Amino acid sequence: MKALVHGRVAAAIALGVALGGCANLVGRVTSDLAADLSATILDSDDPALVRDGAPAYLILLDALLRDGGANADLLRGAASLNGAYATAFVADEARARAFSDKAFDFALRAACLDIAWMCDVRRLSFDELERRIQGLGTGDVPVAYALATAWAGWIQARSDDYSAIADLGRVKPLMARVLELDEAYDHGGPHLYMGVFETVIPPAVGGRPELGRQHFERAQAIAGGRHLMAKLLLAENYARMVFDRELHDRALREVLAADIRAPGLTLMNAIAQQQAQALLESADEYF
Amino acid sequence: MSISRLGRGGGKHRPCGNFVRLERLAAVALCAMIALAPVAVAKTLKVATVSPDGSAWMKVLREAGEEVQAATEGRVKLRYYPGGTQGDDTSVLRRMRAGQLHGGVLLTSAFSNIYGDLQAYNLPMIFRDLAEVDAVREKLDPVINAGFREHGFVSFGLAEVGMAYPMSTKRARTVEEARRLKVWIPQGDVGSARILEAFGIPPIPLPISEVLAGLQTGLIDAVTSPPVAALPLLWHTRLKYVLDLPLVYIYGTFVVSARSLRGIPEDDLATLERIMGEAVARVDRVNRADHDAARRTLEEQGLEFIALTAQEEAEWREYAAAAARNWVAKDVVSEGVYRQVAERLADVRASAH
């Protein structure tokens, strides 16, 4: 009996050592795998396949990052996939919050590895934060963008939590700086997010949705008209807010008629088409 | 469409047809009676608010709307226009008068020229804390709500937004120091102007959308705002200080024009008022929790809450009391209602000692 226990311990230690020795290799391979998988997923034209298939990969990423993984690229990949998956496929609010928590945690860990002050990005005074943000350069765009998008998703999943709402005051200037440095990053993604930020508050209580419209249109222009999510958000966030049914229906019909295939945008475009149909169907109820 | 298709009695089925053919007198008489009874027409109440869709307010109101529709078997429906799509509070009231809308969820300031007593709780610094608010509202809300009817409205109740605090980019404790600040008020807001006037503070009117930039450039350096408004508008990113002095209690109401309820059977009307009354009460409670959470968040975000000495606070209270007397003298709030509020407060304060 005693020998058996010893044997198991020895085997466990051996396995542990073996895994430890492989860590670097695993890290490199998984980084590449994460990048390849992200690209494949984003180019998929079958949302149902991604919805059913991606969870296994998300669990694998969790496992790889379980013990405080220190690979910034892998962390960012995991953040982006968790966030995107939740936004696209998770309707249950509690689960969406859990996904966004994980995505934000990964993104924050990644940012902290690459840019030291970002470890404190949630605690810095607003003046200090602004100074730091202004100090970011073009090379920092991937880090800052990944953090800002995961953070925005985290806030979105907590729209009735005031401490999350307060964080919008940190995310917005961060995304604005990314936009300033590289507005075309991620097919105009910075404009997409700024568009959403500007269409949160109705004009009657201080919002400036016209700025939102300009951002959505600029994202569309950058992507050569292939960014259907930008057009969808123009309808859903802007046209509904300013009560412009004509623009709403026109934009959605254009989304439905468009070819979804575009490198890096296909999956998002397919999801945009699904949502466009639902929005058109509920238009009579809304307007 | 304010009045949709006929409810009961409309459509293709004509159950009385067969009876008539039977030539049974009783049946004919019964059908005649049904025909003569007022046909219950489905009524859709169109209600606008600046609250964004998806907000706590809207979630509760939508649920309540569905409940009303189910309880009245579709005879009364509510249709909401959230997110300020029908304009600000003043525009909503105008559209209600024109009959384009039937109701609105509005702040009290919208009624400053229509129903002064609605602003009884808006008197500067009348409440020292939210416990006093609760004690007064318990007694006076029914009086205030009932008063709406004289002005052609039916209110489903009042709902709290919270206490507005002076918040600034520069440190100020005394009335004298506050007078040196450039304090924003919403453009065209008579009530806010009146509050600042009470303390001799010159206001700077600006559209609300220009406040954040104004704080950044120094065009203004103070606002008076409830915490729940300051955070979503991101004012907390520019403000540094909060004077821990609840300057004015902010609240709203859900009203419909009395005219829009005409033709709704009494039972349905009672159902509508009960369900909507409960919904507004629920929002009132949720908003209290939000107010407390938002205040805590302001502290966590690093804003400094300035506590006043008893002497400093007394000076602010002196100006506020003079203003209250002035409001009553000018009949902004009627003497009768003001006295009821003051008496209730005196009772509460006496029992607290």
Coordinates of N, CA, C and O in Angstrom, one line a residue, chain B residues 218-295:
Chain B
G218 N -12.3 75.0 -17.9 CA -12.5 76.0 -16.9 C -13.6 77.0 -17.1 O -13.7 78.0 -16.4
L219 N -14.4 76.8 -18.2 CA -15.5 77.6 -18.4 C -16.5 77.6 -17.2 O -17.1 78.6 -16.9
I220 N -16.6 76.4 -16.6 CA -17.3 76.3 -15.4 C -16.4 75.5 -14.4 O -15.4 74.8 -14.9
D221 N -16.6 75.6 -13.1 CA -15.8 74.8 -12.2 C -16.6 74.1 -11.1 O -16.1 73.6 -10.2
A222 N -17.9 74.2 -11.3 CA -18.8 73.5 -10.3 C -20.1 73.1 -10.9 O -20.6 73.8 -11.8
V223 N -20.7 72.0 -10.4 CA -22.0 71.6 -10.8 C -22.7 71.2 -9.5 O -22.1 71.0 -8.5
T224 N -24.1 71.2 -9.5 CA -24.8 70.6 -8.4 C -25.6 69.4 -9.0 O -26.4 69.6 -9.9
S225 N -25.2 68.2 -8.6 CA -25.7 67.1 -9.3 C -25.9 65.9 -8.3 O -25.1 65.7 -7.4
P226 N -26.9 65.1 -8.6 CA -26.9 63.8 -7.9 C -25.8 62.9 -8.4 O -25.5 62.9 -9.6
P227 N -25.3 62.0 -7.5 CA -24.2 61.1 -7.9 C -24.6 60.3 -9.1 O -23.8 60.0 -10.0
V228 N -25.8 59.8 -9.2 CA -26.2 58.9 -10.3 C -26.2 59.6 -11.7 O -26.2 58.9 -12.7
A229 N -26.2 61.0 -11.7 CA -26.1 61.6 -13.0 C -24.6 61.9 -13.3 O -24.2 61.9 -14.4
A230 N -23.8 62.3 -12.3 CA -22.4 62.7 -12.5 C -21.6 61.6 -13.1 O -20.8 61.8 -14.0
L231 N -21.9 60.3 -12.7 CA -21.0 59.2 -13.1 C -21.2 58.8 -14.6 O -20.3 58.8 -15.4
P232 N -22.5 58.6 -15.1 CA -22.6 58.2 -16.5 C -22.2 59.4 -17.4 O -21.7 59.1 -18.5
L233 N -22.2 60.6 -17.0 CA -21.8 61.7 -17.8 C -20.3 62.0 -17.7 O -19.8 62.9 -18.3
L234 N -19.7 61.1 -16.9 CA -18.2 61.2 -16.7 C -17.7 62.4 -16.1 O -16.5 62.8 -16.2
W235 N -18.6 63.2 -15.5 CA -18.1 64.4 -14.8 C -17.1 64.1 -13.7 O -16.3 64.9 -13.3
H236 N -17.2 62.9 -13.1 CA -16.3 62.5 -12.0 C -14.8 62.5 -12.5 O -13.9 62.5 -11.7
T237 N -14.6 62.4 -13.8 CA -13.2 62.4 -14.3 C -12.6 63.8 -14.2 O -11.4 64.0 -14.3
R238 N -13.4 64.8 -14.0 CA -12.9 66.2 -13.9 C -13.1 66.8 -12.5 O -12.3 67.7 -12.1
L239 N -14.1 66.4 -11.9 CA -14.4 67.0 -10.6 C -13.4 66.4 -9.5 O -13.0 65.3 -9.6
K240 N -13.2 67.3 -8.5 CA -12.2 66.8 -7.4 C -12.9 66.8 -6.0 O -12.5 66.0 -5.2
Y241 N -13.9 67.7 -5.8 CA -14.5 67.8 -4.5 C -16.0 67.7 -4.5 O -16.6 68.1 -5.5
V242 N -16.5 67.1 -3.5 CA -17.9 67.0 -3.2 C -18.2 67.7 -1.9 O -17.6 67.2 -0.9
L243 N -19.0 68.7 -1.9 CA -19.3 69.3 -0.6 C -20.4 68.4 0.0 O -21.5 68.2 -0.6
D244 N -20.1 67.8 1.2 CA -21.0 66.8 1.8 C -22.2 67.5 2.4 O -22.5 67.5 3.6
L245 N -23.0 68.1 1.5 CA -24.1 69.0 1.9 C -25.3 68.7 0.9 O -25.2 69.3 -0.2
P246 N -26.3 67.9 1.3 CA -27.3 67.6 0.3 C -28.1 68.9 0.0 O -28.8 69.4 0.9
L247 N -27.9 69.5 -1.1 CA -28.4 70.9 -1.4 C -29.8 70.8 -1.8 O -30.6 71.7 -1.5
V248 N -30.2 69.8 -2.6 CA -31.6 69.7 -3.1 C -31.9 68.3 -3.4 O -31.1 67.5 -3.9
Y249 N -33.1 67.9 -3.1 CA -33.6 66.6 -3.3 C -34.2 66.5 -4.7 O -35.1 67.4 -5.1
I250 N -33.7 65.6 -5.5 CA -34.2 65.5 -6.9 C -35.1 64.2 -7.1 O -34.7 63.2 -6.6
Y251 N -36.2 64.4 -7.8 CA -37.1 63.3 -8.0 C -37.9 63.6 -9.2 O -38.0 64.7 -9.8
G252 N -38.6 62.5 -9.7 CA -39.4 62.6 -10.9 C -40.8 61.9 -10.6 O -41.1 61.5 -9.5
T253 N -41.6 61.9 -11.7 CA -42.9 61.4 -11.5 C -43.3 60.7 -12.9 O -42.8 61.1 -13.9
F254 N -44.2 59.8 -12.8 CA -44.8 59.2 -14.0 C -46.2 59.7 -14.0 O -47.0 59.4 -13.2
V255 N -46.5 60.5 -15.0 CA -47.8 61.1 -15.2 C -48.4 60.8 -16.5 O -47.7 60.6 -17.5
V256 N -49.7 60.7 -16.5 CA -50.4 60.7 -17.8 C -51.5 61.8 -17.8 O -51.9 62.2 -16.7
S257 N -51.9 62.3 -19.0 CA -52.9 63.3 -19.0 C -54.2 62.6 -18.7 O -54.5 61.5 -19.1
A258 N -55.0 63.3 -17.8 CA -56.3 62.8 -17.4 C -57.2 62.5 -18.7 O -57.9 61.5 -18.7
R259 N -57.0 63.4 -19.7 CA -57.8 63.3 -20.9 C -57.6 61.9 -21.6 O -58.5 61.3 -22.2
S260 N -56.3 61.5 -21.5 CA -56.0 60.2 -22.2 C -56.6 59.0 -21.6 O -56.6 57.9 -22.2
L261 N -57.1 59.1 -20.4 CA -57.7 58.0 -19.7 C -59.2 57.8 -20.0 O -59.8 56.9 -19.6
R262 N -59.7 58.9 -20.6 CA -61.2 58.8 -20.9 C -61.6 57.6 -21.7 O -60.9 57.3 -22.7
G263 N -62.7 57.0 -21.4 CA -63.1 55.8 -22.1 C -62.6 54.5 -21.6 O -63.1 53.5 -22.0
I264 N -61.7 54.6 -20.7 CA -61.2 53.3 -20.1 C -62.1 52.9 -19.0 O -62.4 53.8 -18.1
P265 N -62.7 51.7 -19.0 CA -63.6 51.3 -18.0 C -63.0 51.4 -16.6 O -61.8 51.3 -16.4
E266 N -63.8 51.7 -15.6 CA -63.3 52.0 -14.2 C -62.5 50.9 -13.6 O -61.4 51.2 -13.0
D267 N -62.9 49.7 -13.9 CA -62.1 48.6 -13.3 C -60.7 48.6 -13.9 O -59.7 48.3 -13.2
D268 N -60.6 48.8 -15.2 CA -59.3 48.8 -15.9 C -58.5 49.9 -15.4 O -57.2 49.8 -15.2
L269 N -59.1 51.1 -15.2 CA -58.4 52.2 -14.7 C -57.8 51.9 -13.3 O -56.6 52.3 -13.1
A270 N -58.6 51.3 -12.5 CA -58.1 50.9 -11.1 C -56.9 50.0 -11.2 O -55.9 50.1 -10.5
T271 N -57.0 49.0 -12.2 CA -55.9 48.1 -12.4 C -54.7 48.8 -12.9 O -53.6 48.6 -12.4
L272 N -54.9 49.7 -13.8 CA -53.7 50.5 -14.4 C -53.0 51.3 -13.2 O -51.8 51.2 -13.1
E273 N -53.8 52.0 -12.4 CA -53.3 52.8 -11.4 C -52.6 51.9 -10.3 O -51.5 52.3 -9.8
R274 N -53.1 50.8 -10.0 CA -52.5 49.9 -9.0 C -51.2 49.4 -9.5 O -50.1 49.5 -8.8
I275 N -51.2 48.8 -10.7 CA -49.9 48.2 -11.2 C -48.8 49.2 -11.4 O -47.7 49.0 -11.1
M276 N -49.2 50.3 -12.0 CA -48.2 51.4 -12.3 C -47.7 52.0 -11.0 O -46.6 52.4 -10.9
G277 N -48.6 52.2 -10.0 CA -48.3 52.7 -8.7 C -47.2 51.8 -8.1 O -46.2 52.3 -7.6
E278 N -47.4 50.5 -8.2 CA -46.5 49.6 -7.6 C -45.1 49.7 -8.3 O -44.1 49.6 -7.7
A279 N -45.2 49.8 -9.6 CA -44.0 49.9 -10.4 C -43.1 51.1 -10.1 O -41.9 51.0 -9.9
V280 N -43.8 52.3 -9.9 CA -43.1 53.5 -9.6 C -42.5 53.4 -8.2 O -41.3 53.8 -8.0
A281 N -43.2 52.7 -7.3 CA -42.7 52.5 -5.9 C -41.5 51.6 -6.0 O -40.5 51.8 -5.2
R282 N -41.5 50.6 -6.9 CA -40.3 49.7 -7.0 C -39.1 50.5 -7.5 O -38.0 50.4 -7.0
V283 N -39.4 51.3 -8.5 CA -38.3 52.2 -9.1 C -37.7 53.1 -8.0 O -36.5 53.2 -7.9
D284 N -38.6 53.6 -7.2 CA -38.2 54.5 -6.1 C -37.2 53.8 -5.2 O -36.2 54.4 -4.8
R285 N -37.5 52.5 -4.9 CA -36.6 51.8 -4.0 C -35.3 51.4 -4.7 O -34.2 51.6 -4.1
V286 N -35.4 51.0 -5.9 CA -34.1 50.7 -6.7 C -33.2 52.0 -6.8 O -32.0 51.9 -6.6
N287 N -33.9 53.1 -7.0 CA -33.1 54.3 -7.2 C -32.4 54.7 -5.9 O -31.3 55.3 -5.9
R288 N -33.0 54.4 -4.7 CA -32.3 54.7 -3.5 C -31.0 53.9 -3.4 O -30.0 54.4 -3.0
A289 N -31.1 52.7 -3.7 CA -29.9 51.8 -3.7 C -28.9 52.3 -4.7 O -27.7 52.4 -4.3
D290 N -29.3 52.8 -5.8 CA -28.4 53.3 -6.8 C -27.7 54.6 -6.3 O -26.6 54.8 -6.6
H291 N -28.5 55.4 -5.7 CA -28.0 56.7 -5.2 C -26.9 56.4 -4.2 O -25.8 57.0 -4.3
D292 N -27.1 55.5 -3.3 CA -26.1 55.1 -2.3 C -24.8 54.5 -2.9 O -23.7 54.9 -2.6
A293 N -25.1 53.7 -3.9 CA -24.0 53.0 -4.6 C -23.1 54.1 -5.4 O -21.9 54.0 -5.4
A294 N -23.8 55.0 -6.0 CA -23.2 56.0 -6.8 C -22.3 56.9 -5.9 O -21.2 57.3 -6.3
R295 N -22.9 57.3 -4.8 CA -22.2 58.1 -3.9 C -20.9 57.4 -3.4 O -19.8 58.0 -3.4

